[in-house]
Short mmCIF file of C-alpha atoms (C1' of nucleotides) in Angstrom, two decimals:
data_model
loop_
_atom_site.label_atom_id
_atom_site.label_comp_id
_atom_site.label_asym_id
_atom_site.label_seq_id
_atom_site.Cartn_x
_atom_site.Cartn_y
_atom_site.Cartn_z
CA MET X 20 132.43 102.81 177.15
CA SER X 21 131.81 100.70 174.06
CA LEU X 22 130.74 102.27 170.75
CA ARG X 23 127.26 100.82 171.15
CA GLU X 24 126.88 102.41 174.57
CA LYS X 25 128.14 105.80 173.24
CA LEU X 26 125.58 105.75 170.32
CA ALA X 27 122.78 104.68 172.70
CA ALA X 28 123.62 107.58 174.97
CA LYS X 29 123.47 110.07 172.01
CA ALA X 30 120.19 108.61 170.66
CA GLY X 31 118.71 108.85 174.10
CA ASN X 32 118.79 112.64 173.77
CA ILE X 33 116.72 112.57 170.56
CA LYS X 34 113.09 113.20 171.37
CA VAL X 35 110.34 112.79 168.75
CA THR X 36 107.54 115.21 169.52
CA ALA X 37 103.92 114.97 168.32
CA GLU X 38 104.70 117.93 166.03
CA ASP X 39 107.57 115.99 164.38
CA LEU X 40 105.27 113.04 163.71
CA GLU X 41 102.67 115.34 162.13
CA LYS X 42 105.28 116.92 159.82
CA ALA X 43 106.56 113.52 158.75
CA ALA X 44 103.05 112.32 157.99
CA ALA X 45 102.40 115.45 155.91
CA ARG X 46 105.60 114.90 153.88
CA GLY X 47 104.52 111.34 153.03
CA PRO X 48 106.99 108.61 151.99
CA GLN X 49 110.29 110.15 150.94
CA ALA X 50 112.36 108.92 148.02
CA PRO X 51 115.86 107.86 149.02
CA ARG X 52 118.52 110.49 148.30
CA THR X 53 121.65 108.35 147.99
CA ALA X 54 122.44 106.41 144.80
CA PRO X 55 122.37 102.94 146.43
CA GLY X 56 119.15 103.88 148.19
CA GLN X 57 117.56 105.07 144.96
CA LEU X 58 118.64 101.87 143.16
CA MET X 59 117.13 99.70 145.88
CA HIS X 60 113.99 101.83 145.85
CA MET X 61 113.73 101.49 142.02
CA GLN X 62 114.28 97.72 142.18
CA GLY X 63 111.53 97.47 144.73
CA LYS X 64 109.20 99.54 142.59
CA VAL X 65 109.91 97.45 139.44
CA GLU X 66 109.38 94.27 141.44
CA ARG X 67 106.07 95.55 142.83
CA GLN X 68 104.92 96.50 139.30
CA ALA X 69 105.98 93.13 137.91
CA ASN X 70 104.05 91.44 140.69
CA GLU X 71 101.00 93.58 140.01
CA ILE X 72 101.15 92.76 136.27
CA ALA X 73 101.65 89.04 137.02
CA GLN X 74 98.66 89.17 139.33
CA LEU X 75 96.57 91.02 136.71
CA ARG X 76 97.63 88.46 134.14
CA ALA X 77 96.55 85.62 136.40
CA GLU X 78 93.23 87.36 137.04
CA LEU X 79 92.72 87.87 133.31
CA GLU X 80 93.57 84.21 132.65
CA SER X 81 91.03 83.00 135.16
CA ALA X 82 88.49 85.56 133.91
CA ARG X 83 88.91 84.17 130.41
CA VAL X 84 88.10 80.69 131.68
CA SER X 85 85.05 81.94 133.57
CA GLY X 86 84.01 84.29 130.74
CA GLY X 87 84.45 87.43 132.84
CA ALA X 88 86.52 90.62 132.59
CA VAL X 89 89.04 92.37 134.87
CA ASP X 90 89.64 96.06 135.66
CA VAL X 91 93.13 96.93 134.40
CA PRO X 92 94.93 100.23 135.11
CA ILE X 93 94.83 102.26 131.87
CA ASP X 94 98.52 103.16 132.18
CA GLN X 95 99.32 99.45 131.73
CA LEU X 96 97.67 99.43 128.28
CA HIS X 97 99.86 100.08 125.25
CA GLU X 98 98.97 100.73 121.63
CA VAL X 99 100.59 98.76 118.80
CA PRO X 100 101.18 101.04 115.78
CA GLY X 101 98.97 100.21 112.80
CA ARG X 102 96.40 98.27 114.78
CA ARG X 103 94.12 101.20 115.57
CA ARG X 104 90.96 101.47 113.51
CA PHE X 105 90.01 104.81 111.97
CA MET X 106 86.98 106.45 113.55
CA PRO X 107 85.52 109.75 112.36
CA PRO X 108 85.90 112.45 115.08
CA GLU X 109 82.12 112.84 115.46
CA LYS X 110 81.68 109.11 116.05
CA TYR X 111 84.42 109.19 118.66
CA VAL X 112 82.68 112.03 120.51
CA GLU X 113 79.46 110.00 120.39
CA LEU X 114 81.28 106.99 121.88
CA ARG X 115 82.94 109.05 124.63
CA GLU X 116 79.66 110.69 125.65
CA ASN X 117 77.97 107.30 125.65
CA LEU X 118 80.69 105.94 127.96
CA ARG X 119 80.43 109.00 130.20
CA HIS X 120 76.92 107.95 131.17
CA ASN X 121 76.84 104.22 130.48
CA LYS X 122 78.85 101.18 131.49
CA LEU X 123 81.33 99.65 129.08
CA VAL X 124 79.48 96.81 127.31
CA HIS X 125 82.37 95.36 125.28
CA PRO X 126 85.58 95.03 127.32
CA VAL X 127 88.87 95.95 125.71
CA ILE X 128 90.76 92.93 124.33
CA VAL X 129 94.40 92.82 125.43
CA CYS X 130 97.48 90.60 125.17
CA PRO X 131 100.41 90.51 127.65
CA ARG X 132 103.57 92.30 126.42
CA PRO X 133 107.03 90.76 126.89
CA ALA X 134 108.18 94.25 127.97
CA GLY X 135 105.47 94.36 130.64
CA GLY X 136 101.94 95.69 130.64
CA PHE X 137 99.42 94.75 127.97
CA GLU X 138 99.00 95.60 124.31
CA ILE X 139 95.57 96.57 123.06
CA VAL X 140 94.18 94.15 120.48
CA SER X 141 90.89 95.97 120.06
CA GLY X 142 89.32 98.86 121.94
CA HIS X 143 91.70 101.77 121.28
CA HIS X 144 88.92 104.33 121.09
CA ARG X 145 87.20 103.01 124.23
CA THR X 146 90.52 103.30 126.06
CA ASP X 147 91.06 106.85 124.74
CA ALA X 148 87.55 107.82 125.85
CA TYR X 149 88.18 106.43 129.35
CA ARG X 150 91.47 108.35 129.54
CA GLU X 151 89.74 111.57 128.50
CA LEU X 152 87.01 110.96 131.05
CA GLY X 153 89.71 110.78 133.72
CA ARG X 154 89.08 107.12 134.58
CA ASP X 155 92.14 105.15 135.63
CA HIS X 156 90.86 101.58 135.09
CA ILE X 157 89.02 99.88 132.22
CA ARG X 158 87.39 96.43 131.90
CA CYS X 159 89.60 94.10 129.85
CA VAL X 160 89.59 90.53 128.63
CA LEU X 161 92.57 88.50 127.48
CA GLY X 162 92.86 87.79 123.74
CA GLU X 163 93.87 84.29 122.73
CA LEU X 164 96.16 85.29 119.88
CA SER X 165 99.86 85.98 119.37
CA SER X 166 100.85 89.55 118.56
CA ASP X 167 101.05 88.77 114.82
CA GLU X 168 97.76 86.93 114.86
CA ALA X 169 96.28 89.83 116.79
CA ASP X 170 97.50 92.27 114.11
CA THR X 171 96.08 90.18 111.29
CA GLY X 172 92.95 89.39 113.27
CA ALA X 173 92.38 93.05 114.11
CA PHE X 174 92.85 93.92 110.46
CA TYR X 175 90.41 91.34 109.12
CA ALA X 176 87.94 92.20 111.87
CA ASN X 177 88.33 95.85 110.94
CA LEU X 178 87.89 95.00 107.30
CA MET X 179 84.39 93.78 108.06
CA GLN X 180 83.57 97.17 109.59
CA SER X 181 82.17 99.54 106.99
CA ASP X 182 83.80 102.56 108.61
CA LEU X 183 87.34 101.41 107.90
CA THR X 184 88.52 103.60 105.05
CA ASP X 185 89.78 102.12 101.79
CA PHE X 186 93.12 103.85 102.28
CA GLU X 187 93.59 102.14 105.65
CA LYS X 188 92.72 98.84 104.00
CA PHE X 189 95.37 99.65 101.36
CA ARG X 190 98.06 100.36 103.99
CA LYS X 191 97.36 97.08 105.73
CA PHE X 192 97.06 94.99 102.57
CA ASP X 193 100.27 96.53 101.29
CA GLU X 194 102.02 95.68 104.55
CA LEU X 195 100.67 92.12 104.39
CA LEU X 196 101.96 91.70 100.84
CA LEU X 197 105.37 93.05 101.86
CA ARG X 198 105.48 90.75 104.88
CA SER X 199 104.48 87.72 102.79
CA PRO X 200 106.06 88.22 99.35
CA ASP X 201 105.19 84.62 98.44
CA LYS X 202 101.48 85.33 98.78
CA THR X 203 99.61 86.41 95.66
CA GLN X 204 96.97 89.12 95.61
CA ALA X 205 94.45 86.38 94.88
CA ALA X 206 95.43 84.49 98.05
CA ILE X 207 95.21 87.61 100.21
CA ALA X 208 91.89 88.56 98.64
CA GLU X 209 90.53 85.10 99.41
CA GLN X 210 91.72 85.36 103.03
CA ALA X 211 90.04 88.73 103.36
CA GLY X 212 86.87 87.50 101.68
CA VAL X 213 86.89 90.11 98.93
CA PRO X 214 87.03 89.70 95.14
CA VAL X 215 90.50 89.95 93.60
CA SER X 216 89.37 92.96 91.59
CA THR X 217 88.46 94.84 94.76
CA LEU X 218 91.88 94.17 96.25
CA SER X 219 93.54 95.18 92.99
CA GLU X 220 91.63 98.45 93.02
CA ILE X 221 92.54 99.13 96.65
CA LEU X 222 96.21 98.40 95.92
CA SER X 223 96.24 100.94 93.11
CA PHE X 224 96.59 103.58 95.87
CA ARG X 225 100.30 102.70 95.72
CA ASN X 226 100.58 104.53 92.37
CA LEU X 227 99.49 107.86 93.84
CA PRO X 228 102.09 110.64 94.19
CA PRO X 229 104.01 110.57 97.53
CA GLU X 230 102.53 113.96 98.47
CA VAL X 231 99.03 112.54 98.15
CA LEU X 232 99.97 109.43 100.14
CA SER X 233 101.27 111.47 103.07
CA LEU X 234 98.12 113.60 102.96
CA LEU X 235 96.04 110.41 103.05
CA ASP X 236 98.03 109.12 106.02
CA SER X 237 96.63 111.97 108.08
CA ARG X 238 93.23 112.04 106.32
CA PRO X 239 92.46 108.44 105.26
CA ASP X 240 88.79 109.25 104.70
CA LEU X 241 89.62 111.63 101.88
CA LEU X 242 89.55 109.12 99.01
CA GLY X 243 87.60 105.94 98.36
CA SER X 244 89.03 103.11 96.27
CA ASN X 245 87.09 104.14 93.14
CA ALA X 246 88.37 107.69 93.00
CA GLY X 247 91.73 106.55 94.39
CA ALA X 248 92.15 104.10 91.52
CA GLU X 249 91.15 106.73 88.97
CA LEU X 250 93.66 109.21 90.39
CA ALA X 251 96.33 106.50 90.48
CA ARG X 252 95.72 105.86 86.77
CA ALA X 253 95.99 109.58 86.08
CA THR X 254 99.30 109.62 87.99
CA LYS X 255 100.61 106.71 85.93
CA ASP X 256 99.59 108.58 82.77
CA GLY X 257 101.81 111.48 83.83
CA ARG X 258 99.14 113.71 85.34
CA GLY X 259 100.52 113.51 88.89
CA ASP X 260 100.68 117.29 89.30
CA ARG X 261 96.98 117.57 88.61
CA VAL X 262 96.25 114.72 91.00
CA VAL X 263 98.11 116.52 93.81
CA GLU X 264 96.21 119.72 93.06
CA ALA X 265 92.85 117.91 92.98
CA VAL X 266 93.49 116.10 96.28
CA LYS X 267 94.48 119.36 97.97
CA LEU X 268 91.18 120.91 96.87
CA LEU X 269 89.41 117.77 98.07
CA ALA X 270 91.07 118.13 101.48
CA GLU X 271 89.87 121.72 101.64
CA LYS X 272 86.36 120.44 100.86
CA LYS X 273 86.20 122.70 97.80
CA ILE X 274 85.39 119.74 95.54
CA ASP X 275 84.15 116.15 96.00
CA GLN X 276 85.84 112.93 94.90
CA GLN X 277 84.12 112.78 91.54
CA GLN X 278 85.03 116.36 90.75
CA ALA X 279 88.62 115.58 91.72
CA VAL X 280 88.64 112.72 89.22
CA ARG X 281 87.11 114.95 86.55
CA MET X 282 89.74 117.57 87.26
CA THR X 283 92.54 115.17 86.41
CA LYS X 284 90.77 114.27 83.19
CA ALA X 285 89.87 117.81 82.11
CA GLU X 286 92.04 117.78 78.97
CA GLN X 287 90.91 114.34 77.91
CA VAL X 288 87.30 115.38 78.15
CA LYS X 289 87.96 118.35 75.87
CA THR X 290 89.64 116.26 73.20
CA ARG X 291 86.99 113.56 73.23
CA PRO X 292 84.43 113.71 70.41
CA ALA X 293 81.27 115.38 71.60
CA ALA X 294 79.34 112.19 72.22
CA SER X 295 75.94 112.22 73.82
CA THR X 296 76.08 110.89 77.37
CA GLY X 297 72.38 110.30 77.63
CA PHE X 298 68.96 111.82 77.62
CA LYS X 299 65.58 111.53 79.30
CA ILE X 300 62.18 111.00 77.79
CA LYS X 301 59.39 112.64 79.74
CA ALA X 302 55.78 111.55 80.09
CA GLY X 303 54.21 114.79 81.17
CA LYS X 304 56.48 116.19 83.86
CA ALA X 305 57.81 112.85 85.05
CA THR X 306 60.77 111.01 83.50
CA TRP X 307 59.39 108.05 81.54
CA CYS X 308 62.79 106.61 80.76
CA ASP X 309 66.39 107.55 81.41
CA VAL X 310 68.91 106.75 78.67
CA ARG X 311 72.61 106.61 79.47
CA ILE X 312 75.35 105.91 76.93
CA ALA X 313 78.91 104.85 77.67
CA LYS X 314 81.04 104.04 74.62
CA LYS X 315 79.17 101.26 72.79
CA VAL X 316 76.86 100.43 75.66
CA MET X 317 73.45 102.04 75.99
CA ARG X 318 71.35 101.67 79.14
CA ILE X 319 67.66 102.48 79.24
CA GLU X 320 65.96 102.65 82.60
CA PHE X 321 62.19 102.57 82.88
CA ARG X 322 59.92 103.27 85.81
CA SER X 323 58.61 99.72 85.93
CA GLU X 324 59.29 96.25 84.53
CA GLU X 325 56.00 96.40 82.61
CA GLU X 326 57.05 99.56 80.80
CA ALA X 327 60.46 98.04 80.11
CA GLU X 328 58.85 94.95 78.58
CA ALA X 329 56.48 97.07 76.51
CA ALA X 330 59.38 99.13 75.18
CA GLN X 331 61.48 96.06 74.53
CA SER X 332 59.50 94.75 71.53
CA ALA X 333 59.34 98.20 69.95
CA ILE X 334 63.10 98.62 70.33
CA ARG X 335 63.72 95.14 68.94
CA GLU X 336 61.60 95.86 65.88
CA HIS X 337 63.44 99.11 65.30
CA LEU X 338 66.88 97.56 65.79
CA GLU X 339 66.06 94.69 63.44
CA GLY X 340 65.14 97.30 60.85
CA LEU X 341 68.48 99.04 61.38
CA ALA X 342 70.38 95.74 61.12
CA LYS X 343 68.57 94.88 57.84
CA ALA X 344 69.43 98.28 56.40
CA ALA X 345 73.06 97.79 57.45
CA SER X 346 73.32 94.43 55.68
CA GLU X 347 71.72 95.87 52.48
CA ASP X 348 74.24 98.72 52.59
CA ALA X 349 77.05 96.20 52.88
CA LYS X 350 75.78 94.31 49.77
CA SER X 351 75.54 97.39 47.56
"C1'" DA D 13 97.55 79.27 82.89
"C1'" DG D 14 97.46 82.44 86.34
"C1'" DC D 15 97.77 87.19 87.75
"C1'" DT D 16 96.58 91.84 87.39
"C1'" DG D 17 94.25 95.96 86.09
"C1'" DA D 18 90.59 98.41 83.45
"C1'" DC D 19 86.00 99.00 82.90
"C1'" DG D 20 81.27 99.15 83.65
"C1'" DG D 21 77.30 97.47 86.42
"C1'" DT D 22 74.64 97.04 90.85
"C1'" DC D 23 73.36 98.42 95.25
"C1'" DA D 24 72.63 101.16 99.35
"C1'" DA D 25 72.70 105.46 101.54
"C1'" DC D 26 71.99 109.99 101.33
"C1'" DA D 27 70.63 114.60 99.37
"C1'" DC D 28 67.59 117.15 96.91
"C1'" DC D 29 63.22 118.19 94.64
"C1'" DT D 30 58.29 118.35 94.15
"C1'" DG D 31 53.54 117.81 95.18
"C1'" DT D 32 50.13 117.71 98.72
"C1'" DA N 27 55.93 119.98 107.23
"C1'" DC N 28 55.90 115.73 105.31
"C1'" DA N 29 56.08 111.82 102.06
"C1'" DG N 30 57.47 109.97 97.97
"C1'" DG N 31 60.15 110.28 93.82
"C1'" DT N 32 64.54 111.19 91.65
"C1'" DG N 33 69.43 112.01 91.32
"C1'" DT N 34 74.14 111.53 93.11
"C1'" DT N 35 77.78 109.34 95.34
"C1'" DG N 36 80.76 105.80 96.94
"C1'" DA N 37 81.58 100.89 97.78
"C1'" DC N 38 81.64 96.62 95.96
"C1'" DC N 39 81.43 93.14 92.31
"C1'" DG N 40 81.99 90.47 87.79
"C1'" DT N 41 83.94 90.17 83.33
"C1'" DC N 42 87.41 90.46 80.16
"C1'" DA N 43 91.80 91.53 77.98
"C1'" DG N 44 96.72 92.13 78.40
"C1'" DC N 45 100.82 90.60 80.47
"C1'" DT N 46 104.25 87.37 82.29
#
DNA sequence: AGCTGACGGTCAACACCTGT
DNA sequence: ACAGGTGTTGACCGTCAGCT
């Protein structure tokens, strides 16, 4: 008897009952147990995924041409560090609840990744919300930019959004300046469409103590550029300890930004001559004019242009008198 | 001359106050 | 309770002086 005939005879005794079939169906597809089997299984899986991604990519390409969007599995979307825009927690909750009940109006913009899958160009929070809502697909469109262009594009797009914090702008501007050392602040400011002075103020964050910078990394909404620049100046003047203390109190919501700035200046304020910082002149109970003085500049604010004009000639007359007296004093 | 930072001004949004 | 006025805050802007 040949080997084939022997094996056929043995197999002939194996009977597959209806019960066996049921058990097999309940177990579902089984992963191979041997190493070569597992390798082949893995290769097959990778190939299937690559095919799926290639197909998705093709669908996205044709959707771009036709102006449509494609449902992409959320587990194929990957975040690029530094590209995510800051969103206050309450706004995120608002977005998620909106998406719970409504369709996604603006699809997520993605770019294919060399490593497979897609990187998110914009729409991180929408993707997060979908994940939290237990959805497994999200509408996507293909971006037309390289990864670098996407980073820069996302940044400048974010810059136009008022809810991007100044500290986040600083981190990105700083990174841009490091990446392009040949570019001046003026050139970057022009590209971003902001005055050079604004950029300069934002970049002053770099002078803050390291402790404050790491705090701001987790709470970028803590400091605006104004207060940030003031605190950076205080740090440069050797008052870093006070800056750290003030920012900690700010984080605990015990003080606001202006109070934090004042805190770092406390000693200076004491040593300053007791100059008047302004006063108000009342007409009855209402303020008729508000006078503010800063160094050699005095500002007088009236309720209306007419009142300002009326006061103007009286002030001029008085000032001319003062100037005349001053010149007579100088002669004598 | 160009770049940068300091300083003060303007504006919008919001909070608070006051009168009805 | 509501509307309007007033004050405060933070973001943004323009000017100017110092520095390289």
